[in-house]
PDB file of N, CA and C in Angstrom:
ATOM      1  N   UNK A   1      49.172 281.002  72.862  1.00 68.00           N
ATOM      2  CA  UNK A   1      47.957 281.518  73.124  1.00 68.00           C
ATOM      3  C   UNK A   1      47.583 282.027  74.456  1.00 68.00           C
ATOM      4  N   UNK A   2      47.090 283.173  74.607  1.00 70.00           N
ATOM      5  CA  UNK A   2      46.874 283.706  76.213  1.00 70.00           C
ATOM      6  C   UNK A   2      45.444 282.979  76.628  1.00 70.00           C
ATOM      7  N   UNK A   3      45.594 282.810  77.971  1.00 79.00           N
ATOM      8  CA  UNK A   3      44.394 282.208  78.522  1.00 79.00           C
ATOM      9  C   UNK A   3      43.167 282.993  78.606  1.00 79.00           C
ATOM     10  N   UNK A   4      42.021 282.418  78.829  1.00 78.00           N
ATOM     11  CA  UNK A   4      40.822 283.289  78.634  1.00 78.00           C
ATOM     12  C   UNK A   4      40.610 284.266  79.826  1.00 78.00           C
ATOM     13  N   UNK A   5      41.360 284.168  80.798  1.00 77.00           N
ATOM     14  CA  UNK A   5      41.174 285.197  81.949  1.00 77.00           C
ATOM     15  C   UNK A   5      41.999 286.422  81.454  1.00 77.00           C
ATOM     16  N   UNK A   6      42.711 286.407  80.430  1.00 74.00           N
ATOM     17  CA  UNK A   6      43.336 287.679  79.819  1.00 74.00           C
ATOM     18  C   UNK A   6      42.475 288.352  78.979  1.00 74.00           C
ATOM     19  N   UNK A   7      41.577 287.589  78.165  1.00 79.00           N
ATOM     20  CA  UNK A   7      40.843 288.243  77.213  1.00 79.00           C
ATOM     21  C   UNK A   7      39.566 288.667  77.668  1.00 79.00           C
ATOM     22  N   UNK A   8      39.035 288.165  78.723  1.00 82.00           N
ATOM     23  CA  UNK A   8      37.611 288.652  79.266  1.00 82.00           C
ATOM     24  C   UNK A   8      37.686 290.077  79.711  1.00 82.00           C
ATOM     25  N   UNK A   9      38.751 290.488  80.493  1.00 79.00           N
ATOM     26  CA  UNK A   9      38.727 291.976  80.822  1.00 79.00           C
ATOM     27  C   UNK A   9      38.889 292.849  79.645  1.00 79.00           C
ATOM     28  N   UNK A  10      39.748 292.426  78.627  1.00 80.00           N
ATOM     29  CA  UNK A  10      39.924 293.241  77.404  1.00 80.00           C
ATOM     30  C   UNK A  10      38.526 293.550  76.593  1.00 80.00           C
ATOM     31  N   UNK A  11      37.726 292.411  76.465  1.00 85.00           N
ATOM     32  CA  UNK A  11      36.422 292.515  75.863  1.00 85.00           C
ATOM     33  C   UNK A  11      35.445 293.235  76.594  1.00 85.00           C
ATOM     34  N   UNK A  12      35.468 293.116  77.917  1.00 84.00           N
ATOM     35  CA  UNK A  12      34.564 293.907  78.835  1.00 84.00           C
ATOM     36  C   UNK A  12      34.833 295.402  78.616  1.00 84.00           C
ATOM     37  N   UNK A  13      36.135 295.917  78.719  1.00 82.00           N
ATOM     38  CA  UNK A  13      36.522 297.312  78.468  1.00 82.00           C
ATOM     39  C   UNK A  13      36.047 297.752  77.057  1.00 82.00           C
ATOM     40  N   UNK A  14      36.287 296.915  76.050  1.00 85.00           N
ATOM     41  CA  UNK A  14      35.897 297.287  74.675  1.00 85.00           C
ATOM     42  C   UNK A  14      34.346 297.356  74.598  1.00 85.00           C
ATOM     43  N   UNK A  15      33.691 296.556  75.253  1.00 87.00           N
ATOM     44  CA  UNK A  15      32.271 296.612  75.165  1.00 87.00           C
ATOM     45  C   UNK A  15      31.677 297.838  75.843  1.00 87.00           C
ATOM     46  N   UNK A  16      32.278 298.081  77.121  1.00 84.00           N
ATOM     47  CA  UNK A  16      31.994 299.385  77.864  1.00 84.00           C
ATOM     48  C   UNK A  16      32.064 300.554  77.223  1.00 84.00           C
ATOM     49  N   UNK A  17      33.362 300.639  76.322  1.00 80.00           N
ATOM     50  CA  UNK A  17      33.507 301.799  75.625  1.00 80.00           C
ATOM     51  C   UNK A  17      32.513 302.074  74.374  1.00 80.00           C
ATOM     52  N   UNK A  18      32.186 300.983  73.856  1.00 83.00           N
ATOM     53  CA  UNK A  18      31.201 300.996  72.684  1.00 83.00           C
ATOM     54  C   UNK A  18      29.949 301.568  73.234  1.00 83.00           C
ATOM     55  N   UNK A  19      29.439 300.909  74.422  1.00 85.00           N
ATOM     56  CA  UNK A  19      28.140 301.433  75.064  1.00 85.00           C
ATOM     57  C   UNK A  19      28.321 302.899  75.417  1.00 85.00           C
ATOM     58  N   UNK A  20      29.333 303.318  75.832  1.00 78.00           N
ATOM     59  CA  UNK A  20      29.551 304.653  76.319  1.00 78.00           C
ATOM     60  C   UNK A  20      29.475 305.568  75.101  1.00 78.00           C
ATOM     61  N   UNK A  21      30.181 305.152  73.958  1.00 77.00           N
ATOM     62  CA  UNK A  21      30.150 306.007  72.694  1.00 77.00           C
ATOM     63  C   UNK A  21      28.690 306.015  72.086  1.00 77.00           C
ATOM     64  N   UNK A  22      28.005 304.979  72.032  1.00 79.00           N
ATOM     65  CA  UNK A  22      26.676 304.926  71.513  1.00 79.00           C
ATOM     66  C   UNK A  22      25.681 305.661  72.314  1.00 79.00           C
ATOM     67  N   UNK A  23      25.846 305.751  73.720  1.00 78.00           N
ATOM     68  CA  UNK A  23      24.902 306.386  74.609  1.00 78.00           C
ATOM     69  C   UNK A  23      25.085 307.877  74.577  1.00 78.00           C
ATOM     70  N   UNK A  24      26.349 308.229  74.153  1.00 73.00           N
ATOM     71  CA  UNK A  24      26.731 309.727  74.243  1.00 73.00           C
ATOM     72  C   UNK A  24      25.768 310.440  73.074  1.00 73.00           C
ATOM     73  N   UNK A  25      25.332 309.682  72.090  1.00 73.00           N
ATOM     74  CA  UNK A  25      24.628 310.209  70.928  1.00 73.00           C
ATOM     75  C   UNK A  25      23.257 310.752  71.516  1.00 73.00           C
ATOM     76  N   UNK A  26      22.705 309.941  72.347  1.00 72.00           N
ATOM     77  CA  UNK A  26      21.508 310.274  73.206  1.00 72.00           C
ATOM     78  C   UNK A  26      21.502 311.179  74.247  1.00 72.00           C
ATOM     79  N   UNK A  27      22.682 311.412  74.798  1.00 70.00           N
ATOM     80  CA  UNK A  27      22.854 312.292  75.890  1.00 70.00           C
ATOM     81  C   UNK A  27      23.106 313.650  75.413  1.00 70.00           C
ATOM     82  N   UNK A  28      23.739 313.730  74.432  1.00 66.00           N
ATOM     83  CA  UNK A  28      24.167 315.074  73.869  1.00 66.00           C
ATOM     84  C   UNK A  28      22.832 315.964  73.582  1.00 66.00           C
ATOM     85  N   UNK A  29      22.995 317.366  73.709  1.00 64.00           N
ATOM     86  CA  UNK A  29      21.653 318.012  73.355  1.00 64.00           C
ATOM     87  C   UNK A  29      21.652 318.146  71.840  1.00 64.00           C
ATOM     88  N   UNK A  30      20.416 318.053  71.559  1.00 68.00           N
ATOM     89  CA  UNK A  30      20.089 318.122  69.811  1.00 68.00           C
ATOM     90  C   UNK A  30      20.114 319.488  69.352  1.00 68.00           C
ATOM     91  N   UNK A  31      19.681 320.366  70.072  1.00 68.00           N
ATOM     92  CA  UNK A  31      19.767 321.885  69.493  1.00 68.00           C
ATOM     93  C   UNK A  31      20.689 322.710  70.582  1.00 68.00           C
ATOM     94  N   UNK A  32      21.863 323.005  69.981  1.00 63.00           N
ATOM     95  CA  UNK A  32      22.661 323.790  71.043  1.00 63.00           C
ATOM     96  C   UNK A  32      22.196 325.253  71.181  1.00 63.00           C
ATOM     97  N   UNK A  33      22.700 325.891  72.248  1.00 62.00           N
ATOM     98  CA  UNK A  33      22.107 327.183  72.599  1.00 62.00           C
ATOM     99  C   UNK A  33      22.545 328.128  71.500  1.00 62.00           C
ATOM    100  N   UNK A  34      21.657 329.014  71.186  1.00 63.00           N
ATOM    101  CA  UNK A  34      21.957 330.096  70.081  1.00 63.00           C
ATOM    102  C   UNK A  34      22.912 331.051  70.529  1.00 63.00           C
ATOM    103  N   UNK A  35      22.890 331.476  71.637  1.00 58.00           N
ATOM    104  CA  UNK A  35      24.031 332.444  72.190  1.00 58.00           C
ATOM    105  C   UNK A  35      25.409 331.714  72.072  1.00 58.00           C
ATOM    106  N   UNK A  36      25.519 330.426  72.547  1.00 55.00           N
ATOM    107  CA  UNK A  36      26.801 329.818  72.292  1.00 55.00           C
ATOM    108  C   UNK A  36      27.303 329.588  70.939  1.00 55.00           C
ATOM    109  N   UNK A  37      26.374 329.381  69.838  1.00 56.00           N
ATOM    110  CA  UNK A  37      26.641 329.478  68.480  1.00 56.00           C
ATOM    111  C   UNK A  37      27.337 330.643  68.006  1.00 56.00           C
ATOM    112  N   UNK A  38      26.379 331.827  68.344  1.00 57.00           N
ATOM    113  CA  UNK A  38      26.974 333.125  67.949  1.00 57.00           C
ATOM    114  C   UNK A  38      28.449 333.586  68.241  1.00 57.00           C
ATOM    115  N   UNK A  39      28.660 333.125  69.681  1.00 55.00           N
ATOM    116  CA  UNK A  39      29.992 333.391  70.105  1.00 55.00           C
ATOM    117  C   UNK A  39      31.109 332.839  69.127  1.00 55.00           C
ATOM    118  N   UNK A  40      30.851 331.500  68.760  1.00 52.00           N
ATOM    119  CA  UNK A  40      31.964 330.920  67.963  1.00 52.00           C
ATOM    120  C   UNK A  40      31.776 331.466  66.378  1.00 52.00           C
ATOM    121  N   UNK A  41      30.665 331.780  65.939  1.00 55.00           N
ATOM    122  CA  UNK A  41      30.676 332.172  64.726  1.00 55.00           C
ATOM    123  C   UNK A  41      31.194 333.519  64.436  1.00 55.00           C
ATOM    124  N   UNK A  42      31.539 334.304  65.414  1.00 60.00           N
ATOM    125  CA  UNK A  42      32.152 335.695  65.168  1.00 60.00           C
ATOM    126  C   UNK A  42      33.307 335.703  64.561  1.00 60.00           C
ATOM    127  N   UNK A  43      34.078 334.674  64.745  1.00 60.00           N
ATOM    128  CA  UNK A  43      35.411 334.431  64.224  1.00 60.00           C
ATOM    129  C   UNK A  43      36.440 335.149  64.734  1.00 60.00           C
ATOM    130  N   UNK A  44      36.221 335.780  65.917  1.00 61.00           N
ATOM    131  CA  UNK A  44      37.247 336.669  66.725  1.00 61.00           C
ATOM    132  C   UNK A  44      38.263 335.772  67.601  1.00 61.00           C
ATOM    133  N   UNK A  45      39.478 335.890  67.538  1.00 57.00           N
ATOM    134  CA  UNK A  45      40.359 335.116  68.455  1.00 57.00           C
ATOM    135  C   UNK A  45      40.255 335.816  69.827  1.00 57.00           C
ATOM    136  N   UNK A  46      40.388 335.033  70.992  1.00 54.00           N
ATOM    137  CA  UNK A  46      40.416 335.633  72.339  1.00 54.00           C
ATOM    138  C   UNK A  46      41.663 336.493  72.373  1.00 54.00           C
ATOM    139  N   UNK A  47      41.418 337.679  72.997  1.00 58.00           N
ATOM    140  CA  UNK A  47      42.598 338.603  73.352  1.00 58.00           C
ATOM    141  C   UNK A  47      43.349 338.262  74.510  1.00 58.00           C
ATOM    142  N   UNK A  48      44.499 338.470  74.463  1.00 58.00           N
ATOM    143  CA  UNK A  48      45.269 338.337  75.513  1.00 58.00           C
ATOM    144  C   UNK A  48      45.879 336.895  75.804  1.00 58.00           C
ATOM    145  N   UNK A  49      45.371 335.971  75.011  1.00 55.00           N
ATOM    146  CA  UNK A  49      45.578 334.580  75.193  1.00 55.00           C
ATOM    147  C   UNK A  49      46.458 334.083  73.917  1.00 55.00           C
ATOM    148  N   UNK A  50      47.942 333.856  74.162  1.00 59.00           N
ATOM    149  CA  UNK A  50      48.600 333.431  73.037  1.00 59.00           C
ATOM    150  C   UNK A  50      48.191 331.920  72.737  1.00 59.00           C
ATOM    151  N   UNK A  51      48.447 331.740  71.550  1.00 58.00           N
ATOM    152  CA  UNK A  51      48.297 330.334  71.048  1.00 58.00           C
ATOM    153  C   UNK A  51      49.484 329.613  71.059  1.00 58.00           C
ATOM    154  N   UNK A  52      49.731 329.043  72.111  1.00 59.00           N
ATOM    155  CA  UNK A  52      51.122 328.257  72.143  1.00 59.00           C
ATOM    156  C   UNK A  52      51.019 326.827  71.712  1.00 59.00           C
ATOM    157  N   UNK A  53      49.978 326.163  71.506  1.00 59.00           N
ATOM    158  CA  UNK A  53      49.845 324.743  71.014  1.00 59.00           C
ATOM    159  C   UNK A  53      49.223 324.824  69.693  1.00 59.00           C
ATOM    160  N   UNK A  54      50.114 324.367  68.709  1.00 64.00           N
ATOM    161  CA  UNK A  54      49.655 324.286  67.402  1.00 64.00           C
ATOM    162  C   UNK A  54      49.804 322.935  66.720  1.00 64.00           C
ATOM    163  N   UNK A  55      48.865 322.019  66.929  1.00 64.00           N
ATOM    164  CA  UNK A  55      49.050 320.614  66.598  1.00 64.00           C
ATOM    165  C   UNK A  55      47.937 320.125  65.727  1.00 64.00           C
ATOM    166  N   UNK A  56      48.128 319.492  64.725  1.00 70.00           N
ATOM    167  CA  UNK A  56      47.053 318.932  63.849  1.00 70.00           C
ATOM    168  C   UNK A  56      46.402 317.713  64.432  1.00 70.00           C
ATOM    169  N   UNK A  57      45.347 317.290  63.780  1.00 70.00           N
ATOM    170  CA  UNK A  57      44.550 316.146  64.338  1.00 70.00           C
ATOM    171  C   UNK A  57      45.433 314.900  64.321  1.00 70.00           C
ATOM    172  N   UNK A  58      46.099 314.601  63.257  1.00 70.00           N
ATOM    173  CA  UNK A  58      46.849 313.502  63.096  1.00 70.00           C
ATOM    174  C   UNK A  58      48.100 313.440  64.112  1.00 70.00           C
ATOM    175  N   UNK A  59      48.692 314.428  64.472  1.00 70.00           N
ATOM    176  CA  UNK A  59      49.692 314.484  65.374  1.00 70.00           C
ATOM    177  C   UNK A  59      49.291 314.206  66.823  1.00 70.00           C
ATOM    178  N   UNK A  60      48.019 314.810  67.066  1.00 73.00           N
ATOM    179  CA  UNK A  60      47.344 314.468  68.306  1.00 73.00           C
ATOM    180  C   UNK A  60      46.913 313.206  68.534  1.00 73.00           C
ATOM    181  N   UNK A  61      46.589 312.408  67.467  1.00 70.00           N
ATOM    182  CA  UNK A  61      46.189 311.054  67.505  1.00 70.00           C
ATOM    183  C   UNK A  61      47.503 310.192  67.631  1.00 70.00           C
ATOM    184  N   UNK A  62      48.582 310.692  66.968  1.00 69.00           N
ATOM    185  CA  UNK A  62      49.676 309.852  67.198  1.00 69.00           C
ATOM    186  C   UNK A  62      50.241 310.011  68.540  1.00 69.00           C
ATOM    187  N   UNK A  63      50.357 311.211  69.105  1.00 71.00           N
ATOM    188  CA  UNK A  63      50.809 311.359  70.511  1.00 71.00           C
ATOM    189  C   UNK A  63      49.801 310.605  71.538  1.00 71.00           C
ATOM    190  N   UNK A  64      48.558 310.791  71.265  1.00 74.00           N
ATOM    191  CA  UNK A  64      47.540 310.145  72.167  1.00 74.00           C
ATOM    192  C   UNK A  64      47.699 308.593  72.150  1.00 74.00           C
ATOM    193  N   UNK A  65      47.961 308.043  70.870  1.00 71.00           N
ATOM    194  CA  UNK A  65      48.163 306.591  70.860  1.00 71.00           C
ATOM    195  C   UNK A  65      49.477 306.086  71.569  1.00 71.00           C
ATOM    196  N   UNK A  66      50.468 307.039  71.394  1.00 68.00           N
ATOM    197  CA  UNK A  66      51.792 306.521  72.008  1.00 68.00           C
ATOM    198  C   UNK A  66      51.643 306.624  73.494  1.00 68.00           C
ATOM    199  N   UNK A  67      51.189 307.597  74.100  1.00 71.00           N
ATOM    200  CA  UNK A  67      51.020 307.838  75.574  1.00 71.00           C
ATOM    201  C   UNK A  67      49.889 306.810  76.106  1.00 71.00           C
ATOM    202  N   UNK A  68      49.110 306.429  75.302  1.00 74.00           N
ATOM    203  CA  UNK A  68      48.082 305.471  75.874  1.00 74.00           C
ATOM    204  C   UNK A  68      48.511 303.951  75.901  1.00 74.00           C
ATOM    205  N   UNK A  69      49.855 303.763  75.412  1.00 70.00           N
ATOM    206  CA  UNK A  69      50.301 302.404  75.357  1.00 70.00           C
ATOM    207  C   UNK A  69      50.656 302.042  76.780  1.00 70.00           C
ATOM    208  N   UNK A  70      50.699 302.885  77.773  1.00 68.00           N
ATOM    209  CA  UNK A  70      51.094 302.268  79.030  1.00 68.00           C
ATOM    210  C   UNK A  70      50.471 301.129  79.472  1.00 68.00           C
ATOM    211  N   UNK A  71      49.077 301.006  79.507  1.00 70.00           N
ATOM    212  CA  UNK A  71      48.463 299.768  80.160  1.00 70.00           C
ATOM    213  C   UNK A  71      48.850 298.554  79.274  1.00 70.00           C
ATOM    214  N   UNK A  72      48.841 298.724  77.966  1.00 69.00           N
ATOM    215  CA  UNK A  72      49.140 297.724  77.211  1.00 69.00           C
ATOM    216  C   UNK A  72      50.417 297.146  77.356  1.00 69.00           C
ATOM    217  N   UNK A  73      51.430 298.028  77.415  1.00 68.00           N
ATOM    218  CA  UNK A  73      52.838 297.536  77.812  1.00 68.00           C
ATOM    219  C   UNK A  73      53.058 297.075  79.022  1.00 68.00           C
ATOM    220  N   UNK A  74      52.290 297.440  80.005  1.00 68.00           N
ATOM    221  CA  UNK A  74      52.402 297.069  81.398  1.00 68.00           C
ATOM    222  C   UNK A  74      51.916 295.679  81.436  1.00 68.00           C
ATOM    223  N   UNK A  75      50.778 295.436  80.757  1.00 69.00           N
ATOM    224  CA  UNK A  75      50.186 294.098  80.688  1.00 69.00           C
ATOM    225  C   UNK A  75      51.117 293.067  79.942  1.00 69.00           C
ATOM    226  N   UNK A  76      51.760 293.504  79.023  1.00 67.00           N
ATOM    227  CA  UNK A  76      52.556 292.641  78.143  1.00 67.00           C
ATOM    228  C   UNK A  76      53.835 292.313  79.117  1.00 67.00           C
ATOM    229  N   UNK A  77      54.397 293.308  79.760  1.00 66.00           N
ATOM    230  CA  UNK A  77      55.584 292.929  80.541  1.00 66.00           C
ATOM    231  C   UNK A  77      55.369 292.114  81.723  1.00 66.00           C
ATOM    232  N   UNK A  78      54.065 292.220  82.311  1.00 68.00           N
ATOM    233  CA  UNK A  78      53.783 291.308  83.341  1.00 68.00           C
ATOM    234  C   UNK A  78      53.622 289.966  82.878  1.00 68.00           C
ATOM    235  N   UNK A  79      53.228 289.684  81.621  1.00 69.00           N
ATOM    236  CA  UNK A  79      53.233 288.335  81.156  1.00 69.00           C
ATOM    237  C   UNK A  79      54.281 287.624  80.561  1.00 69.00           C
ATOM    238  N   UNK A  80      55.418 288.523  80.362  1.00 66.00           N
ATOM    239  CA  UNK A  80      56.634 288.103  79.696  1.00 66.00           C
ATOM    240  C   UNK A  80      57.813 288.294  80.720  1.00 66.00           C
ATOM    241  N   UNK A  81      58.938 287.795  80.210  1.00 62.00           N
ATOM    242  CA  UNK A  81      60.053 288.087  80.960  1.00 62.00           C
ATOM    243  C   UNK A  81      60.912 289.276  80.676  1.00 62.00           C
ATOM    244  N   UNK A  82      60.468 289.907  79.528  1.00 60.00           N
ATOM    245  CA  UNK A  82      61.333 291.187  79.037  1.00 60.00           C
ATOM    246  C   UNK A  82      60.885 292.424  79.643  1.00 60.00           C
ATOM    247  N   UNK A  83      60.768 292.545  80.809  1.00 61.00           N
ATOM    248  CA  UNK A  83      60.142 293.634  81.522  1.00 61.00           C
ATOM    249  C   UNK A  83      60.932 294.945  81.364  1.00 61.00           C
ATOM    250  N   UNK A  84      62.360 294.791  81.729  1.00 66.00           N
ATOM    251  CA  UNK A  84      63.230 296.062  81.670  1.00 66.00           C
ATOM    252  C   UNK A  84      63.389 296.481  80.094  1.00 66.00           C
ATOM    253  N   UNK A  85      63.552 295.577  79.121  1.00 71.00           N
ATOM    254  CA  UNK A  85      63.691 296.093  77.675  1.00 71.00           C
ATOM    255  C   UNK A  85      62.474 296.768  77.149  1.00 71.00           C
ATOM    256  N   UNK A  86      61.299 296.228  77.549  1.00 66.00           N
ATOM    257  CA  UNK A  86      60.122 296.879  76.992  1.00 66.00           C
ATOM    258  C   UNK A  86      59.862 298.284  77.620  1.00 66.00           C
ATOM    259  N   UNK A  87      59.954 298.237  78.919  1.00 70.00           N
ATOM    260  CA  UNK A  87      59.765 299.560  79.599  1.00 70.00           C
ATOM    261  C   UNK A  87      60.718 300.584  79.187  1.00 70.00           C
ATOM    262  N   UNK A  88      62.070 300.270  78.986  1.00 71.00           N
ATOM    263  CA  UNK A  88      63.103 301.198  78.611  1.00 71.00           C
ATOM    264  C   UNK A  88      62.848 301.634  77.087  1.00 71.00           C
ATOM    265  N   UNK A  89      62.355 300.698  76.195  1.00 77.00           N
ATOM    266  CA  UNK A  89      62.032 301.220  74.984  1.00 77.00           C
ATOM    267  C   UNK A  89      60.740 302.193  74.965  1.00 77.00           C
ATOM    268  N   UNK A  90      59.791 301.861  75.936  1.00 74.00           N
ATOM    269  CA  UNK A  90      58.531 302.782  76.050  1.00 74.00           C
ATOM    270  C   UNK A  90      59.028 304.152  76.504  1.00 74.00           C
ATOM    271  N   UNK A  91      59.967 304.164  77.474  1.00 71.00           N
ATOM    272  CA  UNK A  91      60.366 305.474  77.955  1.00 71.00           C
ATOM    273  C   UNK A  91      61.171 306.346  76.852  1.00 71.00           C
ATOM    274  N   UNK A  92      61.872 305.525  75.962  1.00 79.00           N
ATOM    275  CA  UNK A  92      62.421 306.372  74.950  1.00 79.00           C
ATOM    276  C   UNK A  92      61.543 306.978  73.932  1.00 79.00           C
ATOM    277  N   UNK A  93      60.517 306.219  73.597  1.00 78.00           N
ATOM    278  CA  UNK A  93      59.399 306.484  72.788  1.00 78.00           C
ATOM    279  C   UNK A  93      58.670 307.716  73.245  1.00 78.00           C
ATOM    280  N   UNK A  94      58.367 307.649  74.470  1.00 73.00           N
ATOM    281  CA  UNK A  94      57.591 308.784  75.219  1.00 73.00           C
ATOM    282  C   UNK A  94      58.395 309.966  75.349  1.00 73.00           C
ATOM    283  N   UNK A  95      59.760 309.880  75.443  1.00 73.00           N
ATOM    284  CA  UNK A  95      60.649 311.065  75.455  1.00 73.00           C
ATOM    285  C   UNK A  95      60.643 311.737  74.225  1.00 73.00           C
ATOM    286  N   UNK A  96      60.730 311.048  73.031  1.00 79.00           N
ATOM    287  CA  UNK A  96      60.905 311.417  71.841  1.00 79.00           C
ATOM    288  C   UNK A  96      59.621 312.182  71.374  1.00 79.00           C
ATOM    289  N   UNK A  97      58.458 311.446  71.591  1.00 74.00           N
ATOM    290  CA  UNK A  97      57.151 312.030  71.458  1.00 74.00           C
ATOM    291  C   UNK A  97      56.880 313.407  72.243  1.00 74.00           C
ATOM    292  N   UNK A  98      57.280 313.421  73.482  1.00 70.00           N
ATOM    293  CA  UNK A  98      57.163 314.550  74.480  1.00 70.00           C
ATOM    294  C   UNK A  98      58.088 315.762  73.753  1.00 70.00           C
ATOM    295  N   UNK A  99      59.239 315.422  73.274  1.00 74.00           N
ATOM    296  CA  UNK A  99      60.140 316.416  72.790  1.00 74.00           C
ATOM    297  C   UNK A  99      59.463 317.165  71.307  1.00 74.00           C
ATOM    298  N   UNK A 100      59.047 316.212  70.508  1.00 74.00           N
ATOM    299  CA  UNK A 100      58.335 316.523  69.320  1.00 74.00           C
ATOM    300  C   UNK A 100      57.115 317.390  69.550  1.00 74.00           C
ATOM    301  N   UNK A 101      56.382 317.016  70.654  1.00 67.00           N
ATOM    302  CA  UNK A 101      55.044 317.743  70.857  1.00 67.00           C
ATOM    303  C   UNK A 101      55.513 319.222  71.574  1.00 67.00           C
ATOM    304  N   UNK A 102      56.538 319.323  72.251  1.00 66.00           N
ATOM    305  CA  UNK A 102      56.791 320.630  72.899  1.00 66.00           C
ATOM    306  C   UNK A 102      57.421 321.446  71.831  1.00 66.00           C
ATOM    307  N   UNK A 103      58.394 321.081  70.975  1.00 69.00           N
ATOM    308  CA  UNK A 103      59.067 321.767  69.980  1.00 69.00           C
ATOM    309  C   UNK A 103      58.080 322.164  68.838  1.00 69.00           C
ATOM    310  N   UNK A 104      56.970 321.581  68.634  1.00 60.00           N
ATOM    311  CA  UNK A 104      56.024 321.840  67.588  1.00 60.00           C
ATOM    312  C   UNK A 104      56.330 321.307  66.461  1.00 60.00           C
TER     313      UNK A 104
END
């Protein structure tokens, strides 16, 4: 079992994220600008800008979660003795995810 000093920052960060998410509902404008809505309703694609990135939501979520594992893995490696093995595994996973993301 991990000591309480490890869990307190974790719960503080989670609580801060929850407060931020719930406060964004009150900060966001209730009625968007009519001009901005009409631009997006036109259905026209921007000219001269090639669409190089084609990624679905679940792929984006997968890549984001893989790349956001850095703080978690660093914290785990600082608490354990398997520093080299875990970081090497992480680098391999990031390289594979980056290759998949670039190749589409």
